XYZ file of C-alpha atoms in Angstrom:
352
model
C 101.899 156.632 116.142
C 100.445 152.875 117.235
C 102.019 151.567 120.457
C 104.338 148.286 120.229
C 104.771 145.888 123.001
C 108.329 147.466 124.031
C 106.824 150.798 124.823
C 103.833 149.608 126.552
C 105.750 147.118 128.593
C 103.446 144.342 128.337
C 102.877 141.118 126.300
C 99.111 140.934 127.100
C 96.542 140.722 124.319
C 95.257 143.874 123.128
C 97.889 145.819 125.110
C 99.417 147.051 121.760
C 98.430 147.767 118.020
C 100.909 146.385 115.721
C 101.023 147.221 111.803
C 98.593 145.076 110.015
C 96.904 143.907 113.000
C 93.711 143.837 111.441
C 95.059 142.245 108.337
C 94.371 138.325 107.623
C 97.753 138.136 106.419
C 100.632 137.427 108.764
C 103.754 139.662 108.627
C 105.611 138.777 111.927
C 108.417 136.609 110.331
C 110.248 136.687 107.004
C 108.894 134.177 104.707
C 111.516 132.048 102.527
C 110.152 133.704 99.340
C 108.626 136.471 98.023
C 105.267 135.736 99.856
C 104.623 133.240 102.954
C 103.183 129.873 101.827
C 100.141 128.450 103.969
C 102.585 125.857 105.511
C 104.850 128.994 106.745
C 101.345 130.835 108.199
C 100.672 127.650 109.992
C 103.968 126.793 111.748
C 106.416 129.818 111.933
C 106.192 131.107 115.726
C 103.606 128.763 116.584
C 105.948 127.618 119.266
C 106.602 130.554 121.447
C 110.394 132.137 121.918
C 111.154 134.729 124.683
C 114.008 135.973 122.558
C 111.143 136.842 119.728
C 108.005 137.839 121.006
C 107.553 136.713 124.662
C 108.608 139.816 126.494
C 107.271 138.255 129.872
C 109.519 135.259 129.579
C 108.110 131.664 129.596
C 104.389 131.425 130.727
C 105.500 127.814 131.846
C 108.651 126.914 133.508
C 110.007 123.728 134.894
C 110.904 123.477 138.748
C 114.702 123.997 137.991
C 113.919 127.348 136.196
C 114.089 126.314 132.743
C 111.326 127.078 130.263
C 109.270 125.172 128.435
C 111.764 124.763 125.322
C 115.961 125.413 125.589
C 118.458 125.425 122.871
C 120.565 123.165 125.355
C 118.359 120.154 124.219
C 120.962 119.739 121.491
C 124.699 120.082 121.347
C 124.106 121.899 118.044
C 123.949 125.609 117.824
C 122.262 128.198 115.441
C 122.426 131.694 115.094
C 118.698 131.621 114.296
C 116.798 128.728 115.031
C 114.015 129.915 113.119
C 115.674 129.917 109.980
C 114.404 126.347 109.094
C 111.565 125.760 106.626
C 110.941 122.107 105.632
C 110.829 121.531 101.993
C 107.987 119.344 101.726
C 106.027 121.829 103.512
C 103.896 119.734 105.525
C 101.564 120.554 108.495
C 98.544 118.983 110.371
C 96.220 118.892 107.741
C 98.425 118.106 104.741
C 99.984 115.380 106.767
C 96.650 113.685 107.652
C 95.467 114.352 103.982
C 98.614 112.267 102.572
C 98.872 109.458 105.361
C 95.128 109.054 104.399
C 95.707 108.508 100.951
C 98.532 105.956 101.704
C 96.446 103.784 103.974
C 93.729 103.662 101.406
C 96.130 102.549 98.797
C 97.630 99.860 101.012
C 94.428 98.607 102.190
C 93.044 98.632 98.280
C 95.992 96.514 97.176
C 95.779 93.997 100.267
C 92.100 93.235 99.718
C 92.438 93.202 95.962
C 95.482 90.482 96.376
C 93.589 88.558 99.005
C 90.409 88.274 96.554
C 92.413 86.978 93.552
C 94.224 84.694 95.914
C 97.604 86.130 95.083
C 99.276 85.218 98.702
C 98.618 81.355 97.784
C 101.043 82.113 95.025
C 103.939 82.797 96.779
C 107.023 80.750 96.951
C 107.203 78.647 100.191
C 110.562 79.759 101.021
C 109.517 83.313 100.551
C 106.622 82.971 102.892
C 108.672 82.072 105.619
C 110.786 84.999 104.585
C 107.944 87.424 105.376
C 107.021 85.917 108.491
C 110.447 86.079 109.962
C 112.270 88.771 108.278
C 109.625 91.586 107.409
C 108.337 90.560 110.646
C 111.330 91.284 112.271
C 111.539 94.533 110.177
C 108.573 96.269 111.644
C 110.195 96.359 114.927
C 112.980 98.416 113.484
C 110.494 100.931 112.234
C 108.675 101.043 115.427
C 111.921 101.618 117.050
C 112.701 104.386 115.104
C 109.149 106.154 114.990
C 109.310 105.771 118.951
C 112.798 107.608 118.713
C 111.487 110.556 116.715
C 108.318 110.998 118.744
C 110.536 111.480 121.579
C 112.650 113.656 119.909
C 110.155 115.888 118.652
C 109.311 117.237 121.836
C 112.450 118.958 122.301
C 113.118 120.760 119.164
C 113.081 124.526 119.778
C 110.905 125.659 117.082
C 107.444 124.225 115.499
C 109.092 124.000 112.304
C 111.747 121.522 113.327
C 109.212 119.736 115.604
C 106.639 119.180 112.799
C 109.327 117.753 110.327
C 110.326 115.220 113.152
C 106.719 114.526 114.215
C 105.764 113.745 110.579
C 108.481 111.647 110.217
C 107.747 109.799 113.424
C 104.014 109.226 111.922
C 105.556 107.803 108.642
C 107.834 105.196 110.746
C 104.878 104.199 112.824
C 102.360 104.084 110.000
C 104.644 101.650 108.087
C 104.997 99.714 111.225
C 101.588 99.376 111.608
C 101.055 98.634 107.653
C 103.511 95.409 107.950
C 101.699 94.275 110.990
C 98.343 94.431 109.423
C 99.497 93.183 106.213
C 101.160 89.909 107.297
C 98.082 89.244 109.613
C 95.816 89.592 106.769
C 97.673 87.141 104.439
C 98.394 84.906 107.130
C 94.712 84.203 107.157
C 95.177 82.777 103.578
C 98.209 80.780 104.291
C 98.380 77.585 106.147
C 100.789 77.172 109.194
C 101.239 81.048 109.350
C 103.031 82.107 112.515
C 102.506 85.996 113.509
C 105.138 85.739 116.372
C 107.778 84.425 114.486
C 109.406 88.165 113.426
C 109.287 88.925 117.230
C 111.200 86.225 117.736
C 113.316 86.618 114.923
C 113.705 90.386 116.083
C 114.706 89.318 119.532
C 116.884 86.284 119.109
C 118.368 85.671 115.190
C 121.824 86.631 115.226
C 121.427 88.054 112.073
C 119.245 90.882 113.478
C 121.328 91.943 116.486
C 123.475 94.469 115.006
C 119.990 96.274 113.691
C 118.616 95.946 116.921
C 121.872 97.719 118.694
C 121.939 100.502 115.867
C 118.410 100.996 116.593
C 118.227 101.067 120.122
C 121.530 103.066 120.381
C 119.369 105.851 118.600
C 116.478 105.498 120.984
C 118.824 105.853 123.797
C 120.510 109.279 122.459
C 119.610 112.365 124.441
C 120.253 114.648 121.918
C 117.282 115.229 119.860
C 118.912 116.409 116.806
C 121.437 113.559 117.006
C 118.447 111.252 116.691
C 117.169 112.850 113.709
C 120.542 112.910 112.083
C 121.150 109.397 112.732
C 117.950 108.079 111.344
C 117.989 109.744 108.234
C 121.379 110.834 107.142
C 123.190 107.245 108.289
C 120.693 104.433 109.127
C 118.263 105.026 106.342
C 120.632 105.068 103.530
C 122.945 102.249 105.071
C 120.465 99.955 106.567
C 116.718 101.011 105.929
C 117.158 101.396 102.198
C 119.273 98.363 101.869
C 116.507 95.941 103.447
C 113.262 97.872 101.940
C 114.920 98.534 98.368
C 117.617 96.367 97.836
C 115.955 93.034 99.158
C 111.998 93.299 99.626
C 111.334 95.931 96.506
C 113.870 93.866 94.196
C 113.495 90.255 95.191
C 109.530 89.744 96.266
C 108.319 89.900 92.350
C 110.789 87.077 91.679
C 109.247 84.667 94.003
C 105.729 85.446 92.968
C 104.903 88.398 95.518
C 103.568 91.599 93.703
C 101.867 92.857 96.915
C 104.784 93.205 99.394
C 106.343 95.865 96.884
C 103.475 98.036 96.802
C 102.690 97.965 100.616
C 106.483 98.926 101.362
C 106.657 101.388 98.459
C 105.050 104.407 100.251
C 108.093 104.059 102.754
C 110.610 104.878 100.051
C 108.749 108.174 99.051
C 108.367 108.914 102.536
C 112.101 108.774 103.297
C 113.010 110.922 100.287
C 110.544 113.620 101.828
C 112.233 112.938 105.508
C 115.894 113.099 103.931
C 115.058 116.494 102.102
C 113.997 117.713 105.553
C 116.820 116.964 107.544
C 119.354 118.032 104.801
C 117.951 121.446 104.526
C 118.100 121.593 108.661
C 121.525 120.206 108.812
C 122.951 122.300 105.941
C 121.850 125.262 107.645
C 123.711 124.584 110.805
C 126.715 123.187 109.235
C 126.949 126.335 107.159
C 125.921 128.995 110.005
C 128.023 131.965 110.206
C 128.859 131.526 113.725
C 128.532 128.128 114.886
C 128.894 126.294 111.183
C 132.747 124.877 112.422
C 131.290 123.102 115.448
C 128.468 121.507 114.109
C 130.587 120.040 111.308
C 132.680 118.587 113.988
C 129.640 117.385 116.118
C 128.026 115.916 112.791
C 131.256 114.288 112.003
C 131.081 112.642 115.249
C 127.630 111.693 114.922
C 128.757 110.070 111.584
C 131.509 107.743 113.153
C 129.284 106.837 115.958
C 125.998 105.667 114.009
C 128.070 104.845 110.903
C 129.987 101.931 112.601
C 126.732 100.464 114.013
C 124.881 100.777 110.850
C 127.588 98.948 108.902
C 127.528 96.287 111.666
C 123.979 96.019 111.341
C 123.958 95.513 107.501
C 126.613 93.105 107.454
C 124.550 91.262 109.966
C 121.673 91.052 107.515
C 123.796 89.656 104.532
C 122.685 85.955 105.141
C 118.911 87.421 104.306
C 119.689 87.303 100.656
C 120.715 83.914 100.089
C 117.221 82.655 101.779
C 114.778 83.108 98.502
C 114.771 80.656 95.985
C 115.297 83.184 93.384
C 117.873 85.826 93.865
C 117.789 88.616 91.224
C 120.200 91.008 93.009
C 123.367 90.333 95.001
C 124.028 91.758 98.722
C 127.508 93.252 97.543
C 125.576 95.198 94.599
C 123.114 96.472 97.424
C 125.967 97.530 99.537
C 127.925 99.386 96.901
C 124.502 101.271 95.882
C 124.120 102.018 99.780
C 127.845 103.472 99.908
C 127.644 105.496 97.211
C 124.257 106.818 98.562
C 125.439 107.763 102.069
C 128.513 109.376 100.188
C 126.369 111.782 98.189
C 124.240 112.454 101.350
C 127.055 113.440 103.608
C 128.880 115.672 100.736
C 125.959 117.979 100.773
C 126.686 118.737 104.403
C 130.471 118.936 103.945
C 130.821 115.506 105.624
C 132.633 112.218 105.051
C 132.345 108.785 105.935
């Protein structure tokens, strides 16, 4: 009979022979489907766990005795942190491939638009809006991306951390796209002010609620609270309101067909991030042992961050009156936003 790690009392490489040790397929975890996907092979148990395979305990520990990863980094609890599989099945290679395609598309749109002189046809009031309001929004995206970058360090499994980190990468990419986009079209528009977005973010009263909401998320010490607050609360109540309800719908009416193309990838990003977040939170909310406690915790996060997001969205309302052409009303966008978050929370058994 082949030796096992428990029978030899060692976790050293080569100390035991396992079933299928000479196989090129992995069998040390239970796949979500009949067969393990490439995503599962690349992510499941890549991050070590003494409860599963590290019988010698953590190889590296901090001075206080804590291991490299601890469950106490979040107030949420789980009977099996390793059960989560991201619906988008994104890992390092696929993530880089998708990001590269998006960047190629965005740069192509901007280059072709500038060659045709499209920025010069923008409505003059809309030009000011892009400088100030879109210029301010990039700071919100950067703040959320930075928050998720911090959060991914504390997740207990590679599957959770992968989903959080790709989420961060999408946010930071969008902040960069907006920065480069505004800088490039600014070269074609006389009197362009690259600093107006930052000034608006820091000083304009319309944006201070959004700043408060973003900075509160950034200051949270629970990594799952950050992940939850961004995708379950802030995005449907503020992110989609500004990106989809304002930029995507109003730009064309003001002779701008470039901005929606630049921003459109972010909407697809969010759908992927939302699916990942709902899947993880649904597992926790319906955990056989900890489900009730987790739902109570999540409800508290909804109340805390929902109030801030509502304040942020209300503060942005005056922006809808700034363009010369106003094909959509703020009230209609907010109504759709309320319906959207209701559907999201409903999937988790939560309420506003």
